[in-house]
mmCIF file of C-alpha atoms in Angstrom:
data_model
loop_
_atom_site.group_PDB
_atom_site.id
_atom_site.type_symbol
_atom_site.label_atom_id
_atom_site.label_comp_id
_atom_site.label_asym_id
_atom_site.label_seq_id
_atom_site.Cartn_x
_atom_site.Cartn_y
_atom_site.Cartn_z
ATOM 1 C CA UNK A 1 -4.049 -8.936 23.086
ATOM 2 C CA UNK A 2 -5.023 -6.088 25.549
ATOM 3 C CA UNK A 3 -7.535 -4.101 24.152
ATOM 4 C CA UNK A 4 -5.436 -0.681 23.954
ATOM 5 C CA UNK A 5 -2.832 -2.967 21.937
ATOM 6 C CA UNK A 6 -5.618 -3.676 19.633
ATOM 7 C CA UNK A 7 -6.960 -0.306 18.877
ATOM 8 C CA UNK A 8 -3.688 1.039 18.979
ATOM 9 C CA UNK A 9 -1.953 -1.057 16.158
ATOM 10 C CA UNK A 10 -5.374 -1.095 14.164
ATOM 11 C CA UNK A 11 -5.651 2.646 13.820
ATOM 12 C CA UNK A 12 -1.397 2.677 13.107
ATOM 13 C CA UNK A 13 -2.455 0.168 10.065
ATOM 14 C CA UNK A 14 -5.430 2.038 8.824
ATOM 15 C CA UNK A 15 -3.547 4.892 8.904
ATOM 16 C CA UNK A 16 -0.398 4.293 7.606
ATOM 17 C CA UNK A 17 -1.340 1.936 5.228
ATOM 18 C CA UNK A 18 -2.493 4.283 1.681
ATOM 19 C CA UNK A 19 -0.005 6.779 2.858
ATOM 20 C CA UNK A 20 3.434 7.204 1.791
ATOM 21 C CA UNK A 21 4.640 6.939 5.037
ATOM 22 C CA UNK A 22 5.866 3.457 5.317
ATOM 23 C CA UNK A 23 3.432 1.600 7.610
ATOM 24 C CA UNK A 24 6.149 -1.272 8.742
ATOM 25 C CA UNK A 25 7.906 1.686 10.516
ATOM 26 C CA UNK A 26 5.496 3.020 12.592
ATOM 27 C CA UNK A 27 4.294 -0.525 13.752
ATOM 28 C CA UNK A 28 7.651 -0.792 15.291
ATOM 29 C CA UNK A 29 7.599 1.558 16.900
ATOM 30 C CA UNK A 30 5.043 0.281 19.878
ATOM 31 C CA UNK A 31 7.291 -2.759 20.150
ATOM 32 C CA UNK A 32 10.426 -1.149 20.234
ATOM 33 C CA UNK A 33 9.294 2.005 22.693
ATOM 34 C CA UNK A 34 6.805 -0.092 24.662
ATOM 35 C CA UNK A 35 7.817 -3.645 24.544
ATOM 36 C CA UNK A 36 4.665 -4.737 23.271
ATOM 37 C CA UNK A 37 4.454 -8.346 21.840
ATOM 38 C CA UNK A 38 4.523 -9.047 17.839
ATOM 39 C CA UNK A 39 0.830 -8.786 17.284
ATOM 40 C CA UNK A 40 0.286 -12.280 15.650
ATOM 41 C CA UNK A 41 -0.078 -13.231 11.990
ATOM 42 C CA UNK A 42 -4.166 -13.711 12.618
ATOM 43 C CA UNK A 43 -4.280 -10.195 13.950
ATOM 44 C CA UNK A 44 -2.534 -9.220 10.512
ATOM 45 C CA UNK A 45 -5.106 -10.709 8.087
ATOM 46 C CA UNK A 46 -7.554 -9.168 9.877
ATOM 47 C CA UNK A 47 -6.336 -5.518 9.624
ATOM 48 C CA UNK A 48 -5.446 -6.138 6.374
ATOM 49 C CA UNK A 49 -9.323 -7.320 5.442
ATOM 50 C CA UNK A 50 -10.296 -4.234 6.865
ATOM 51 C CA UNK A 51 -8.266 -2.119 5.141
ATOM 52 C CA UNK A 52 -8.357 -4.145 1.681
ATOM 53 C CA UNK A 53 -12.617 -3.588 2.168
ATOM 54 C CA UNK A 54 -11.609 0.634 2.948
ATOM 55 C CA UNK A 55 -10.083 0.753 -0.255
ATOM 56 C CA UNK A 56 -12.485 -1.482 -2.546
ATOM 57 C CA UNK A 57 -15.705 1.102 -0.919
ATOM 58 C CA UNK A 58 -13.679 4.035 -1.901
ATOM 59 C CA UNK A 59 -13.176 2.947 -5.395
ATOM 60 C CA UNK A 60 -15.904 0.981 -6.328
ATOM 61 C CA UNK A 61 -17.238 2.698 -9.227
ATOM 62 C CA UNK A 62 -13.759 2.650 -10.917
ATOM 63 C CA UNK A 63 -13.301 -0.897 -9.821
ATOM 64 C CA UNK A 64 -16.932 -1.803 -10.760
ATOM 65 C CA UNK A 65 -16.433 -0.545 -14.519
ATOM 66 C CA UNK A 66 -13.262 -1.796 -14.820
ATOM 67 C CA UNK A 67 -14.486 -5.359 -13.852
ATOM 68 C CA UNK A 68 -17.308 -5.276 -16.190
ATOM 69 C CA UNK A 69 -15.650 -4.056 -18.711
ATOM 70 C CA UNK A 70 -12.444 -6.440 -18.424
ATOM 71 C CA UNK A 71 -14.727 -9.583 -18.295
ATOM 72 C CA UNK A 72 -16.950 -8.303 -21.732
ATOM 73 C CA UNK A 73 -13.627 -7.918 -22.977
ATOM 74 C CA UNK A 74 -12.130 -11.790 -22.182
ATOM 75 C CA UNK A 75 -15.498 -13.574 -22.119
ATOM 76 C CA UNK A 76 -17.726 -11.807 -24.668
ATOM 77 C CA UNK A 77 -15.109 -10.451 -26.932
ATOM 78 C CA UNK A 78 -16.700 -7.243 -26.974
ATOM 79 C CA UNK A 79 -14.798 -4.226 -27.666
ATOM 80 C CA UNK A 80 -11.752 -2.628 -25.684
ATOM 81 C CA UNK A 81 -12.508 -0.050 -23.404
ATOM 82 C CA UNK A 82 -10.617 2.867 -21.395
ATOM 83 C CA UNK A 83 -11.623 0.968 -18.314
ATOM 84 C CA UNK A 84 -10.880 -2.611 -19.863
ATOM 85 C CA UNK A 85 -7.141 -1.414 -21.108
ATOM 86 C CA UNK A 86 -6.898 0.384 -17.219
ATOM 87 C CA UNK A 87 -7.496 -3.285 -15.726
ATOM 88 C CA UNK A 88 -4.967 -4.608 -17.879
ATOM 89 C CA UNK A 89 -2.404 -2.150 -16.990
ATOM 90 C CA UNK A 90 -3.576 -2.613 -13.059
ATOM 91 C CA UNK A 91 -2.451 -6.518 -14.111
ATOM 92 C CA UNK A 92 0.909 -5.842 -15.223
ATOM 93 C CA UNK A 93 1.328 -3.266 -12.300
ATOM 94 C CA UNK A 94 0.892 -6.346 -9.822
ATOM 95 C CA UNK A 95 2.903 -8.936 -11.787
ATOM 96 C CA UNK A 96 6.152 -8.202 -10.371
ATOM 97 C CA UNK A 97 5.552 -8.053 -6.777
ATOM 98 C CA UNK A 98 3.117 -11.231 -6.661
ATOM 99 C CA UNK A 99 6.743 -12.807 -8.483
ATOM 100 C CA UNK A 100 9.459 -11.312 -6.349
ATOM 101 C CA UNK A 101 6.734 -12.066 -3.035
ATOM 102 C CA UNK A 102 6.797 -15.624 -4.169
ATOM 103 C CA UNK A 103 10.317 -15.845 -4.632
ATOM 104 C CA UNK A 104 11.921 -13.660 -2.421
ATOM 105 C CA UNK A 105 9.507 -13.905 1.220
ATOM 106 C CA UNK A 106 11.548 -16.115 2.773
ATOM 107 C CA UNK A 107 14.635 -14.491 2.348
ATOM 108 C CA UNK A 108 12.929 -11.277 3.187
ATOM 109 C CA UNK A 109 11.398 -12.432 6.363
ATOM 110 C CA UNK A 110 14.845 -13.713 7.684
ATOM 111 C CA UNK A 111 17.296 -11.109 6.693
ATOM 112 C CA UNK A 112 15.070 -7.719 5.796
ATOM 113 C CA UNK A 113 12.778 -7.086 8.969
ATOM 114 C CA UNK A 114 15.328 -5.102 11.199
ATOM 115 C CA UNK A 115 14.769 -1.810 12.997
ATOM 116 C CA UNK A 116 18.001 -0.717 11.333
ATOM 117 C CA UNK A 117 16.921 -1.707 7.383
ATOM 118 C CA UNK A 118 13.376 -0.540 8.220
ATOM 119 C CA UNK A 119 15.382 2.826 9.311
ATOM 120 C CA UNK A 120 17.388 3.337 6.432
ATOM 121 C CA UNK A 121 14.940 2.015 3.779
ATOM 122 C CA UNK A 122 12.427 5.010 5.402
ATOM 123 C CA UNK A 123 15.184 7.499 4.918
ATOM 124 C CA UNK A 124 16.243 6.805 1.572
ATOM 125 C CA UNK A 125 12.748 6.571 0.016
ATOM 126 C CA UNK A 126 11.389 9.686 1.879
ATOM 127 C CA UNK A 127 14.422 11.139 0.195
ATOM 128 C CA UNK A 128 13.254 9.635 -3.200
ATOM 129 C CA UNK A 129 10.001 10.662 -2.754
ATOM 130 C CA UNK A 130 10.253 14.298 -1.922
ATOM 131 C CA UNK A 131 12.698 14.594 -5.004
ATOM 132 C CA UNK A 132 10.110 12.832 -7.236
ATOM 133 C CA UNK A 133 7.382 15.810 -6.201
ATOM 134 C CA UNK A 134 10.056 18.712 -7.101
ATOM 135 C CA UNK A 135 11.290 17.665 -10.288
ATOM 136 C CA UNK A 136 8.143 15.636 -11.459
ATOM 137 C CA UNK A 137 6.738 17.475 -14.924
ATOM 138 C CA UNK A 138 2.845 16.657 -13.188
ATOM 139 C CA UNK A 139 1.072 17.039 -16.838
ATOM 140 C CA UNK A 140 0.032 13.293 -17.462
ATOM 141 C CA UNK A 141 -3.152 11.970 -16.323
ATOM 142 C CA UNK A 142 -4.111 8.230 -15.381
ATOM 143 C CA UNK A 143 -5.475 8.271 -19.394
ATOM 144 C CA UNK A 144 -1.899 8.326 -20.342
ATOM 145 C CA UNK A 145 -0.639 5.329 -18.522
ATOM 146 C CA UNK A 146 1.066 2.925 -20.903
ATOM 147 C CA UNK A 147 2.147 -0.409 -20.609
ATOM 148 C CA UNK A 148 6.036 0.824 -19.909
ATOM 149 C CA UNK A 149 4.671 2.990 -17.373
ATOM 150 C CA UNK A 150 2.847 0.440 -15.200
ATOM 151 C CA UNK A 151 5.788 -2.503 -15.355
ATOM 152 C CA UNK A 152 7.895 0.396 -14.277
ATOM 153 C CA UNK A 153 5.488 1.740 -11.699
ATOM 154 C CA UNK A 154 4.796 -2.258 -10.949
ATOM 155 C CA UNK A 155 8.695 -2.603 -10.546
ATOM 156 C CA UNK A 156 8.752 0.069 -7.965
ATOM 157 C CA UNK A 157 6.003 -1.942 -6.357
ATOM 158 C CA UNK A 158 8.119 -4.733 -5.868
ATOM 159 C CA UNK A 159 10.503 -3.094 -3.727
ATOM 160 C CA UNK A 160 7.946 -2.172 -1.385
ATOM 161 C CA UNK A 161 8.373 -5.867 0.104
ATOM 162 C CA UNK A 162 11.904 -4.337 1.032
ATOM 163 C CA UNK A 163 9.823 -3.390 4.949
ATOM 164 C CA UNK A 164 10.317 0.193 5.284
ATOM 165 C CA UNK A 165 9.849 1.223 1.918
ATOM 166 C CA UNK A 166 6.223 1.985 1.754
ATOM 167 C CA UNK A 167 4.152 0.557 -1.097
ATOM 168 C CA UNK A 168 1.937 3.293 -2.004
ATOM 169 C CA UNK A 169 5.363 5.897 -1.316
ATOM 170 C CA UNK A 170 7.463 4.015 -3.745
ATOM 171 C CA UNK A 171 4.550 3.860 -6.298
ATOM 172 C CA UNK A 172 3.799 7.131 -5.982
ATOM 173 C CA UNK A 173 7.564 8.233 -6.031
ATOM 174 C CA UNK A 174 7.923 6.031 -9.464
ATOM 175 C CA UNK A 175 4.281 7.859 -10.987
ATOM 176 C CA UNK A 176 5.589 11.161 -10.126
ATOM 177 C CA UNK A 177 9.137 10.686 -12.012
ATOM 178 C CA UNK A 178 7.249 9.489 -14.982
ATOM 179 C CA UNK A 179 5.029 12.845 -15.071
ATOM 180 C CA UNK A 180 1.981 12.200 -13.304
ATOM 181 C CA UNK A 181 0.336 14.687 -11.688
ATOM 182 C CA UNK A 182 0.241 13.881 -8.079
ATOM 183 C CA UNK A 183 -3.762 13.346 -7.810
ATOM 184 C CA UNK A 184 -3.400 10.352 -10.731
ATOM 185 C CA UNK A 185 -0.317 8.905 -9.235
ATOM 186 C CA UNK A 186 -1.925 8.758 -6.183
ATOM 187 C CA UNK A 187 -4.949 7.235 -7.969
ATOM 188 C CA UNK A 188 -2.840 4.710 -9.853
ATOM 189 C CA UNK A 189 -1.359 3.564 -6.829
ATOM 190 C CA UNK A 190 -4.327 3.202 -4.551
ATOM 191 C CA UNK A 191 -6.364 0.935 -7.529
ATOM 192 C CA UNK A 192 -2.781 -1.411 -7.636
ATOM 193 C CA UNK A 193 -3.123 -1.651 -4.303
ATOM 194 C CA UNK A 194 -6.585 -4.158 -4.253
ATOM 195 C CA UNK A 195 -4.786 -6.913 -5.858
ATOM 196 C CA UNK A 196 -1.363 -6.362 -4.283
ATOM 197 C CA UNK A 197 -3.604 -6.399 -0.515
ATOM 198 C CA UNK A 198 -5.378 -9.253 -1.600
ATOM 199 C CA UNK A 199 -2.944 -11.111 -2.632
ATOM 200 C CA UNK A 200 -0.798 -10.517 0.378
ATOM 201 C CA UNK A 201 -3.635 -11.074 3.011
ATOM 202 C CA UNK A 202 -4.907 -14.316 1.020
ATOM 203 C CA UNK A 203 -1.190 -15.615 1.375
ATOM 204 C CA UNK A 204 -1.404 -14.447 5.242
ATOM 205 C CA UNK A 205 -4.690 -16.331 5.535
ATOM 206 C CA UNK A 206 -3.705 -19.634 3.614
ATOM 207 C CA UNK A 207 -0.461 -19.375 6.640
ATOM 208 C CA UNK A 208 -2.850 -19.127 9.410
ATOM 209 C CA UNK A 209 -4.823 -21.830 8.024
ATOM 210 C CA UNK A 210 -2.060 -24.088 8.152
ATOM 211 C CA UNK A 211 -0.669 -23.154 11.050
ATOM 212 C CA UNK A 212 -4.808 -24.235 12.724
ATOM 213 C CA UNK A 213 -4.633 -21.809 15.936
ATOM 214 C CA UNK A 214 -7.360 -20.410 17.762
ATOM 215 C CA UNK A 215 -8.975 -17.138 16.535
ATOM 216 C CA UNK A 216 -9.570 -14.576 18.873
ATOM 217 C CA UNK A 217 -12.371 -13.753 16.903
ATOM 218 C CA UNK A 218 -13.639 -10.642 18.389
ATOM 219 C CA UNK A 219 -10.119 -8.632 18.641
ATOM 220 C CA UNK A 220 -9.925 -9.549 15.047
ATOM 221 C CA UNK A 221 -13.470 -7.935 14.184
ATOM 222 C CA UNK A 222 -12.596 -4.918 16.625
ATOM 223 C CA UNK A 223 -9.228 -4.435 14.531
ATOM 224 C CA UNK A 224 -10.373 -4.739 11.469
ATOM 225 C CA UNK A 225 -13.653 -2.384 11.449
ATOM 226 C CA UNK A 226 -10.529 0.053 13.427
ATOM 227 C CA UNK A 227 -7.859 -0.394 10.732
ATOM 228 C CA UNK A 228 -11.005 -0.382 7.854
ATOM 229 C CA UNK A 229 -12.846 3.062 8.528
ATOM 230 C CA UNK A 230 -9.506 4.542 9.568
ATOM 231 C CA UNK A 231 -8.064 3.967 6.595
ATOM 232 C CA UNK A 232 -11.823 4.942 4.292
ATOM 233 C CA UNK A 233 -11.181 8.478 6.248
ATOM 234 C CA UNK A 234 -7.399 8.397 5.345
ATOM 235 C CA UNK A 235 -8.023 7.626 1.551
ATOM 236 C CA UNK A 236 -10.749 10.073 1.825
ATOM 237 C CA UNK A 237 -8.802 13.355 2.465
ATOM 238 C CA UNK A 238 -6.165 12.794 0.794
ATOM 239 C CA UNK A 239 -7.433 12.207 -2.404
ATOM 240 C CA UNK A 240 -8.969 15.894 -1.532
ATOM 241 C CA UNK A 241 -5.857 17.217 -0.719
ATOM 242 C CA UNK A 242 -3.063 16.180 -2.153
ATOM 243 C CA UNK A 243 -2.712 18.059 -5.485
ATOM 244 C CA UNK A 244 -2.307 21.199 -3.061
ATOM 245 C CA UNK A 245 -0.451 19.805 -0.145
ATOM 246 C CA UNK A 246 1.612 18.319 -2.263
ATOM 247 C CA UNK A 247 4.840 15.178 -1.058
ATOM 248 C CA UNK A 248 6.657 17.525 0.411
ATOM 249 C CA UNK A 249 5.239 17.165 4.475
ATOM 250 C CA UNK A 250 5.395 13.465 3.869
ATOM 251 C CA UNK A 251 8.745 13.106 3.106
ATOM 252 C CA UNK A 252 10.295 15.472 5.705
ATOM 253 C CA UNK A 253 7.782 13.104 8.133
ATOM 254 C CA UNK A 254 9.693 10.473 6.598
ATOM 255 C CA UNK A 255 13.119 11.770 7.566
ATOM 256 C CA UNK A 256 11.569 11.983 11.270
ATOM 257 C CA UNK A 257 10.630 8.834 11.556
ATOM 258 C CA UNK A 258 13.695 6.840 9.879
ATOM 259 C CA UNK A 259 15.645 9.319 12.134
ATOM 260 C CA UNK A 260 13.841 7.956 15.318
ATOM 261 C CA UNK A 261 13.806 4.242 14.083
ATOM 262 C CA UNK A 262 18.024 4.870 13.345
ATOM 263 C CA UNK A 263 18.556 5.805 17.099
ATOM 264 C CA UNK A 264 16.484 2.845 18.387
ATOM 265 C CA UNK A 265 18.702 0.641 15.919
ATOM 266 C CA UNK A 266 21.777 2.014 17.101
#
């Protein structure tokens, strides 16, 4: 890869990864404007790594206490916790897309990674979400996440393998219907985001394994320190922001880009 290529795609990933922007979309569009070549499964793991190690920083503490409490929990037997049940929930949350991602990748590979479902699947859920922010009540707080809330939530998840979707949009659009307010649904979705990266890049890795190419091993460093600390700074601000900024810019961005992606499928 040239190196432009590589910085190019890593910063789209970092960017567009955590926000609800759908991330398959705007990787097309270098490929479909520029003719640039499909970037190579080893270059995906990579920016995937660095964006899975952005978001594990970030949340540490709440990942660190959730961890420790979890495993006093199952090994020691000691009592539940706030942190403990959260883990649990975060679980649940990642049940149903590590099932339908099992089930369904093949047929989603073949059939679902078009310009033109990529295109409409951006539309309709940057519809979804900016209706979720308007009418969402905003009063519940990650504390009041149940175990209905995060299958449903998880659910949503699962269509995110749909390409175009956007993970953390669709989880964020589901959070926001069920009441959250928009800092906690954001929240919610980030931390169900570690196993739902991990599990996707350790599938991507296991491929590359067995497919025994060549690593490029210094375009996959470069992209994914790029795609990592682009999307720490991402995460970052909007965490600060978003209870104030609101869904709203996202969505209509949304509408943009499915719009663009529409005419370069028609």
């Amino acid at each position: 890869m040239e190196t432009l290529h590589i910085v190019l795609l890593a910063l789209i990933q970092g960017i567009t990864e955590f926000l609800p922007i759908s991330s398959s979309g705007h990787l097309l569009l270098p490929k479909a404007l520029l003719g640039w070549p499909d970037q190579g499964l080893a270059f995906d793991v990579a920016v995937h790594v660095g964006t899975l190690t952005a978001i594990v920083l970030y949340f540490r503490d709440d990942l660190w206490q959730m961890t420790r409490d979890w495993s006093r929990q199952v090994v020691a037997r000691a009592p539940a916790t706030e942190n403990s049940r959260l883990a649990w929930l975060l679980i649940l949350a990642t049940l149903p897309a590590a099932v339908c991602g099992l089930v369904f990748d093949g047929f989603i590979e073949e059939h679902l990674r078009s310009t033109l479902v990529i295109a409409l699947t951006t539309l309709i859920f940057g519809i979804a979400l900016g209706w979720a922010d308007w009418r969402g009540g905003r009063a519940r707080t990650i504390a009041d996440i149940t175990w209905k809330a995060a299958l449903l939530i998880g659910l949503a998840q699962a269509l995110a393998l749909i390409p175009g979707t956007s993970r953390s949009g669709i989880t964020i659009t589901a959070a926001l219907l069920l009441g959250f307010t928009r800092t906690d649904s954001a929240r919610f979705s980030f931390l169900m985001s570690v196993p739902v990266i991990a599990l996707s890049g350790g599938y991507k890795a296991l491929q590359l394994v067995m497919q025994q190419e060549p690593a490029p091993w210094m375009e996959l460093l470069i992209g994914a320190a790029l795609a990592g600390v682009s999307a720490f700074v991402v995460v970052h601000y909007f965490m600060q922001y978003i209870s104030r900024l609101g869904m709203m810019p996202f969505a209509v961005y949304r509408l943009i880009l499915g719009g663009v992606l529409l005419l370069i499928a028609l």
